[in-house]
Coordinates of C-alpha atoms in Angstrom, one line a residue:
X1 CA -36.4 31.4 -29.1
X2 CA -36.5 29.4 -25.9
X3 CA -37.9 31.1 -23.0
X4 CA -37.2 28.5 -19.8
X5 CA -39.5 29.6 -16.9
X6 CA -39.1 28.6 -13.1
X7 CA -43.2 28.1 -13.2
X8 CA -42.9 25.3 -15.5
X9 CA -40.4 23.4 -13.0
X10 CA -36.9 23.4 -11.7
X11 CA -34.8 21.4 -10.0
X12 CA -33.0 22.5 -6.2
X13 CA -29.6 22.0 -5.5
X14 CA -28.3 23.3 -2.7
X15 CA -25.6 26.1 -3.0
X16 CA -22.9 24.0 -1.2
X17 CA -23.2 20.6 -3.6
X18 CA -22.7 23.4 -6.3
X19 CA -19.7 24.8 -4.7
X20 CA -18.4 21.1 -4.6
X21 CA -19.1 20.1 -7.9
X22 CA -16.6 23.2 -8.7
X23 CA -14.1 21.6 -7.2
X24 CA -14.2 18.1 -8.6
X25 CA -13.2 17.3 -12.4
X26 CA -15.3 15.7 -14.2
X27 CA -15.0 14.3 -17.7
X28 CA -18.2 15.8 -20.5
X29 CA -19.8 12.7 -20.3
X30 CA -19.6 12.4 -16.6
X31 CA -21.3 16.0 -16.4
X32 CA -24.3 15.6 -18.3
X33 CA -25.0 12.0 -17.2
X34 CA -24.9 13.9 -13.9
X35 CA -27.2 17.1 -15.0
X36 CA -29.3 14.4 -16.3
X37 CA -29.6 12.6 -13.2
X38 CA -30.3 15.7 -11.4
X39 CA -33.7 16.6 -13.6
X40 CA -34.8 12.7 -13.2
X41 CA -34.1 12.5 -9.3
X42 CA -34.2 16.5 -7.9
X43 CA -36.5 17.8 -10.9
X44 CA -39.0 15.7 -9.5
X45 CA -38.6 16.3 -5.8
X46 CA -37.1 12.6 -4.9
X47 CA -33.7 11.0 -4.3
X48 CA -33.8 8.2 -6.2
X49 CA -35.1 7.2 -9.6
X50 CA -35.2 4.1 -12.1
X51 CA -33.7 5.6 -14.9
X52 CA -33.7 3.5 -18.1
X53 CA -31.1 3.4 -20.7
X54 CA -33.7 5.0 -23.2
X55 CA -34.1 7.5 -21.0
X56 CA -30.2 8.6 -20.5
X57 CA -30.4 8.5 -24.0
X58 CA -32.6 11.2 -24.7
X59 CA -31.7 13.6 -22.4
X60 CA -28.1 13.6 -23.2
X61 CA -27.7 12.5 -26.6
X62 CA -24.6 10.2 -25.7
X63 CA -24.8 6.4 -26.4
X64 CA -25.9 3.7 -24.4
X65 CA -22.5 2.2 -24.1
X66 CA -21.2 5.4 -23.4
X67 CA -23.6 5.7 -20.9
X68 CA -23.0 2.1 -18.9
X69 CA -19.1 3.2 -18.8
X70 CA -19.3 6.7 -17.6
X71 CA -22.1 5.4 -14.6
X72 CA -19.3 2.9 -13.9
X73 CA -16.8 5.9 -13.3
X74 CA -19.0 7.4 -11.3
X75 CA -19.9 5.4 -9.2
X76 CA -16.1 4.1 -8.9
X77 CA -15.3 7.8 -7.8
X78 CA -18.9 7.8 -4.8
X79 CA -20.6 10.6 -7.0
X80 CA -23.6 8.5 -8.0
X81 CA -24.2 5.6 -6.2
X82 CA -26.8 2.5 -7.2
X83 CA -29.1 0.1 -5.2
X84 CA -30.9 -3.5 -7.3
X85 CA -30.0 -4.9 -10.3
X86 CA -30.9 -5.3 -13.7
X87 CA -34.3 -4.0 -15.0
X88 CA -34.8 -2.8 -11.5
X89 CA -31.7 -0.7 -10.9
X90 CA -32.2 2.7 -9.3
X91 CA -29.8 5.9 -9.5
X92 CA -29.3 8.2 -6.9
X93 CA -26.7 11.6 -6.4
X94 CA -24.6 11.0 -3.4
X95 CA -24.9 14.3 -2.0
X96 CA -21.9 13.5 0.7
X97 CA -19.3 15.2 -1.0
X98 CA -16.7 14.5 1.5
X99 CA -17.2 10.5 0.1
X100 CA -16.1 11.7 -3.5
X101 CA -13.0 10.3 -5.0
X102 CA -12.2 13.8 -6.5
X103 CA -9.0 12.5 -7.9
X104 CA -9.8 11.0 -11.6
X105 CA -6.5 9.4 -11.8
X106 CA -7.6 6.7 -9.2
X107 CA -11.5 7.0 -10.2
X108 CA -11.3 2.9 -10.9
X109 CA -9.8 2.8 -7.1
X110 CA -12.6 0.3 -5.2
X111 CA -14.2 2.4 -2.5
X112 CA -15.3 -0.7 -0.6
X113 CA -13.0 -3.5 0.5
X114 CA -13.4 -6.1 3.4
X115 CA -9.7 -7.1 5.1
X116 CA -9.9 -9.6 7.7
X117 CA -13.3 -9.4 8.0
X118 CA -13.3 -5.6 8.5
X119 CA -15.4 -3.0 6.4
X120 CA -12.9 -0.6 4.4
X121 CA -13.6 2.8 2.8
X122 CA -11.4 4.6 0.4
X123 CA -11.2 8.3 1.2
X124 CA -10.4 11.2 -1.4
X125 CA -7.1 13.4 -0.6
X126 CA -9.4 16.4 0.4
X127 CA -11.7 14.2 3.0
X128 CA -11.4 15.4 6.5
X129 CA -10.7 12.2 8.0
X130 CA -8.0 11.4 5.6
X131 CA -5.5 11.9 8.3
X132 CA -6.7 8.4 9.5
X133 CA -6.5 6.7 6.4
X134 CA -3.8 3.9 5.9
X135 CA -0.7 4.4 2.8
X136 CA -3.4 3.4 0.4
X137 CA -6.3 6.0 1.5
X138 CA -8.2 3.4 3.3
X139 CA -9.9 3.5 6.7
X140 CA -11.9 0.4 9.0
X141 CA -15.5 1.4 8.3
X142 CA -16.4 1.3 12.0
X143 CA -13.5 3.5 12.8
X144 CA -14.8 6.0 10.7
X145 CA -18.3 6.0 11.9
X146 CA -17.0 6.6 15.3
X147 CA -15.0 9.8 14.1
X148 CA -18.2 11.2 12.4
X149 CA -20.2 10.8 15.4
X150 CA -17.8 12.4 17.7
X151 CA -16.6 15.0 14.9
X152 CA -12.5 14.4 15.7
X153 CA -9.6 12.5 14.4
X154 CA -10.0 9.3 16.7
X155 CA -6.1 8.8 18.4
X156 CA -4.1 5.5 17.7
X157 CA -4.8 4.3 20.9
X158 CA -8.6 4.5 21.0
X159 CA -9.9 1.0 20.0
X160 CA -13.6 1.2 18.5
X161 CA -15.1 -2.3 19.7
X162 CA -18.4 -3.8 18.2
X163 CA -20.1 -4.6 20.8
X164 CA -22.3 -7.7 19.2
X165 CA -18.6 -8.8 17.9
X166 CA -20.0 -8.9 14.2
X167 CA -17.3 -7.1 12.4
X168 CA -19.5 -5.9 9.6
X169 CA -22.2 -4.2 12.1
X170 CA -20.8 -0.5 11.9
X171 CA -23.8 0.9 12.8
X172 CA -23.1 3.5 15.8
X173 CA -25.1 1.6 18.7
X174 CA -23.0 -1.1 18.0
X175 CA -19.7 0.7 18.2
X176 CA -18.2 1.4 21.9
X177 CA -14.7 3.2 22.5
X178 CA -12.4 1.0 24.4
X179 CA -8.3 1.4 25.4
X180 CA -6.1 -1.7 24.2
X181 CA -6.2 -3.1 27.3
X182 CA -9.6 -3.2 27.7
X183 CA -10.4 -4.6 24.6
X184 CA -7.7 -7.3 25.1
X185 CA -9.9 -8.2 28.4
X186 CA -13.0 -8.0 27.0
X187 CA -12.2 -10.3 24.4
X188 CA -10.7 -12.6 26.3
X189 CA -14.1 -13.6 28.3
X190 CA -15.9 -13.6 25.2
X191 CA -14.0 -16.3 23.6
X192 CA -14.0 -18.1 27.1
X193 CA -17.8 -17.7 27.3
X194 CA -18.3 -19.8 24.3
X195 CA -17.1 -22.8 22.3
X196 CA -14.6 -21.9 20.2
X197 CA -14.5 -22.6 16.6
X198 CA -11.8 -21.4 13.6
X199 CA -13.5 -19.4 11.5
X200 CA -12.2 -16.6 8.9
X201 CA -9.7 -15.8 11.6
X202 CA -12.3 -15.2 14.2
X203 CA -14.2 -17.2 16.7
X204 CA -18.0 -17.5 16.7
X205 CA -20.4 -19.8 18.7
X206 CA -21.1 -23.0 17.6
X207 CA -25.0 -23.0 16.2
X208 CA -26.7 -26.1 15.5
X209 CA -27.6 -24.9 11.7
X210 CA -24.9 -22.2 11.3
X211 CA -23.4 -24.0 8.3
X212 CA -24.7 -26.8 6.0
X213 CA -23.5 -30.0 6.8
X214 CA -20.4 -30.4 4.5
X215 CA -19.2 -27.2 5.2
X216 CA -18.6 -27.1 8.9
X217 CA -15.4 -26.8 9.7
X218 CA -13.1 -29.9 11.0
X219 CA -11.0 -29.6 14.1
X220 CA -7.5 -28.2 13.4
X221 CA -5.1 -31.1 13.7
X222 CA -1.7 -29.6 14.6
X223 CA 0.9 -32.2 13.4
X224 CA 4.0 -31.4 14.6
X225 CA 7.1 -32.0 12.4
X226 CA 9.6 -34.6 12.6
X227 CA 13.5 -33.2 14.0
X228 CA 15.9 -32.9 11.2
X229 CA 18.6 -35.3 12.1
X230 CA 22.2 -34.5 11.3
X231 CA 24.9 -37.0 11.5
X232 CA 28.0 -34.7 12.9
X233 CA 30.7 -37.2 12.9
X234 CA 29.9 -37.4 8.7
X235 CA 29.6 -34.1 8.5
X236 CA 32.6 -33.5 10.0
X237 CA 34.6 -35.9 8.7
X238 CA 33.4 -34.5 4.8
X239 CA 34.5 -30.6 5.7
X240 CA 38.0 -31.8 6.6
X241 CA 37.7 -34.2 3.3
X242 CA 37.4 -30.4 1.2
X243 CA 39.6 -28.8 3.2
X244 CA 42.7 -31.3 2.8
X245 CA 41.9 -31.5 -0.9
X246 CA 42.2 -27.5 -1.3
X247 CA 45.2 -28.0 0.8
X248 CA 46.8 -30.7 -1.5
X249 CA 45.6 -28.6 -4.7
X250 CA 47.4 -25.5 -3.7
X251 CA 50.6 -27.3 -2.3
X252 CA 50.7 -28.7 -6.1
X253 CA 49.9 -25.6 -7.5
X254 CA 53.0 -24.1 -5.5
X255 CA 55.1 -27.1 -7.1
X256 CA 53.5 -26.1 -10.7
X257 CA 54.2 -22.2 -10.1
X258 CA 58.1 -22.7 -8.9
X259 CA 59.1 -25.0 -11.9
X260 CA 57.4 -22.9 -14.6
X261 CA 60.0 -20.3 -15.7
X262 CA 57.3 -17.8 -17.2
X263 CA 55.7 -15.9 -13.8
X264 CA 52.5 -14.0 -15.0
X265 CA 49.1 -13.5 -14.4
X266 CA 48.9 -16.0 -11.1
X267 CA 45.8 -15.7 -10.2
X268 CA 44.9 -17.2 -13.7
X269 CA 47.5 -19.7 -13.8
X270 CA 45.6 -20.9 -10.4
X271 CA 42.0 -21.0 -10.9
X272 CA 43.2 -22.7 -14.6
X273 CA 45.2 -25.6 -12.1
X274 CA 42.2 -26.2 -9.9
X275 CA 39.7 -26.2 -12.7
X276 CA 42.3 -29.5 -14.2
X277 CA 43.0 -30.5 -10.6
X278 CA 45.8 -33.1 -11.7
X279 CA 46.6 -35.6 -9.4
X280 CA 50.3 -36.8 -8.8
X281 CA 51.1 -38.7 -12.1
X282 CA 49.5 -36.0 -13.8
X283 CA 51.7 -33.3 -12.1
X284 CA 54.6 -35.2 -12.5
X285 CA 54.3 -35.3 -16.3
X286 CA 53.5 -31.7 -16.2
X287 CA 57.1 -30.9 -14.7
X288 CA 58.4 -33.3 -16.8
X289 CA 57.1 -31.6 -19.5
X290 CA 58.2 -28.0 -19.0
X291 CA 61.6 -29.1 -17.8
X292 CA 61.9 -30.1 -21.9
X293 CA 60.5 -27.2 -22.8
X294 CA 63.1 -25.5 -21.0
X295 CA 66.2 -26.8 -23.2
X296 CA 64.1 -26.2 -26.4
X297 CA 64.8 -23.5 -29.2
X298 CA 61.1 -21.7 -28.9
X299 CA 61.7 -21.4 -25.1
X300 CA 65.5 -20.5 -25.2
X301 CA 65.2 -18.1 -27.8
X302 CA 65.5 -13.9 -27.6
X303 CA 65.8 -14.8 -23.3
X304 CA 62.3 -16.9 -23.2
X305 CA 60.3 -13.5 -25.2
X306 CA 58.0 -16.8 -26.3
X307 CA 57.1 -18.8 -23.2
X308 CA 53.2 -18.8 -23.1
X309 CA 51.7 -17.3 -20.1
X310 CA 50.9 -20.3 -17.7
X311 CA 47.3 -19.7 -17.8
X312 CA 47.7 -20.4 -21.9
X313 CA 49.8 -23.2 -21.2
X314 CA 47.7 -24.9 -19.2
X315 CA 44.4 -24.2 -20.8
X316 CA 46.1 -26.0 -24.2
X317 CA 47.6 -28.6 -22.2
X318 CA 50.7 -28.2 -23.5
X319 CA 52.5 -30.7 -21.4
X320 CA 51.1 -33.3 -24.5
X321 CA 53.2 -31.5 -27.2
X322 CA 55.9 -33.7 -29.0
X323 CA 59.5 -32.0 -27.5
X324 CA 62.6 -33.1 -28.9
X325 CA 65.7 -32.5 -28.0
X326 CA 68.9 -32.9 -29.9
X327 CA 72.3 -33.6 -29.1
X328 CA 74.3 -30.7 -28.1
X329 CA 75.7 -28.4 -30.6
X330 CA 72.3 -29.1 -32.8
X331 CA 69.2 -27.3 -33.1
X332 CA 66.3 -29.2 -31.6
X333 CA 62.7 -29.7 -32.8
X334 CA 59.5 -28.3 -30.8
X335 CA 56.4 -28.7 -32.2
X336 CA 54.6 -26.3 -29.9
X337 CA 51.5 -26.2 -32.1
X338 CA 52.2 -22.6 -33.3
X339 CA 54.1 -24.1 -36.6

């Protein structure tokens, strides 16, 4: 029967990191490589410990590979947080509950980005600063500071400035509340108080050993390109080329469309004649053609019932069929390709 007693050690937590882990789901695994960390860091009266894989091992009973993915989630969501590497890595609680990423479905989110230079932190749905956040639920470290300090939602307007112009530096003494305008001045006499160099989209004084030899930047050479040149009279002259040879293609069209006895489906018939786009002794052995066709039996007979649609006609280039025509009061012979 196991009898625990407070004399032979326990480990303080405060009430309120209770009341938060309540509120913040957490996987099995996730708990009791927590609880574990708990007895190794608070069970001995410290923050941080160098916890062994051996060790997580025996107190919870999980696998080591287990182990390495579950610290990985937690410290993706800012519950446990890590310092070194390796052999020498140390675990720690991070007792900041407002930092936790309480949402597991974004636990793999990175809680740390740097964009243009700037320090980003993810915030949790539930954080009080949230409000500040961007679509994505991130927020300019050094804004964020300066909200903490003064305990309030900073205002769009209010321009947090680093003071030393290093924009990693977020510590408070190097953060100063400015208006737009100011901030705009004040920049302005810093870059004309120094040479200026390109630099990750900021400037920074020139040093004599601020970069090794083959990496210090060049001089930006703007070369400025060459005009386009357009010749207008060409131009010109091939627009009205297109436009008299859609002009002379639908005047023949017309010609086509007026000696064809069958008058269907037109649009058809047309984009069928410009697709062949005939030119003059083509046309003219088109009309030629159906003005046989005319006098012939398969086109005379039950009031033209068997003319082809032009369309057909055209697409089987039926102006090459072998018409013959007979003396009158004889039948003639059409070979229209149906027979």
């Amino acid at each position: 029967m196991a009898k625990p007693q407070v004399e032979n050690g326990h480990t303080d937590i405060a009430n309120e990191i209770v009341e938060a882990l309540c509120r913040i789901n957490l996987t099995s695994y996730e708990a009791r490589v927590l609880w574990a960390l708990f007895r190794k860091t608070y069970g001995w009266h410290k923050t941080w410990d160098r916890i062994s894989y051996t060790q997580w091992e025996e107190i919870t009973g999980i696998n080591r590979w287990h182990i390495a993915r579950t610290i990985k989630q937690l410290t993706a969501r800012n519950v446990v947080t890590t310092r070194g590497n390796g052999y020498n890595i140390e675990f720690s609680f991070q007792k900041d509950y407002e930092e936790w990423n309480k949402d597991p479905k974004v636990r793999r989110r990175k809680w740390k980005l740097i964009m243009d230079g700037y320090v980003h932190r993810y915030l949790g749905p539930d954080n009080p600063f949230r409000p500040m956040c961007n679509a994505n639920g991130y927020i300019a470290e050094h804004r964020l500071v300066m909200a903490k300090h003064l305990n309030r939602l900073l205002n769009s307007d209010e321009i947090v400035h680093h003071k030393n112009h290093l924009r990693e530096d977020n510590k408070i003494g190097n953060l100063e509340i400015m208006t737009a305008q100011e901030h705009l001045k004040e920049g302005a006499a810093w870059r004309e108080s120094l040479p200026l160099e390109v630099m990750d989209n900021k400037a920074l004084p020139l040093e004599e050993d601020a970069l090794p030899l083959e990496e210090t930047p060049l001089p930006l050479k703007v070369i400025k390109p060459l005009p386009l040149v357009v010749n207008t009279k060409e131009k010109k002259e091939t627009i009205q080329k297109k436009r008299q040879k859609k002009e002379d293609i639908s005047k023949s069209f017309n010609i086509f469309w007026g000696a064809y006895p069958r008058k269907v489906a037109r649009a058809d018939a047309e984009k069928v004649f410009n697709k062949a786009n005939p030119d003059a002794q083509l046309l003219e052995t088109m009309l030629t053609a159906i003005e046989l066709a005319k006098k012939s039996e398969g086109w005379q007979k039950e009031n033209g019932k068997f003319i082809p649609h032009p369309a057909t006609w055209l697409n089987g280039k039926r102006w090459e069929d072998e018409i013959v025509v007979k003396a009158p009061g004889t039948k003639s012979k059409f070979n229209d390709g149906w027979r």
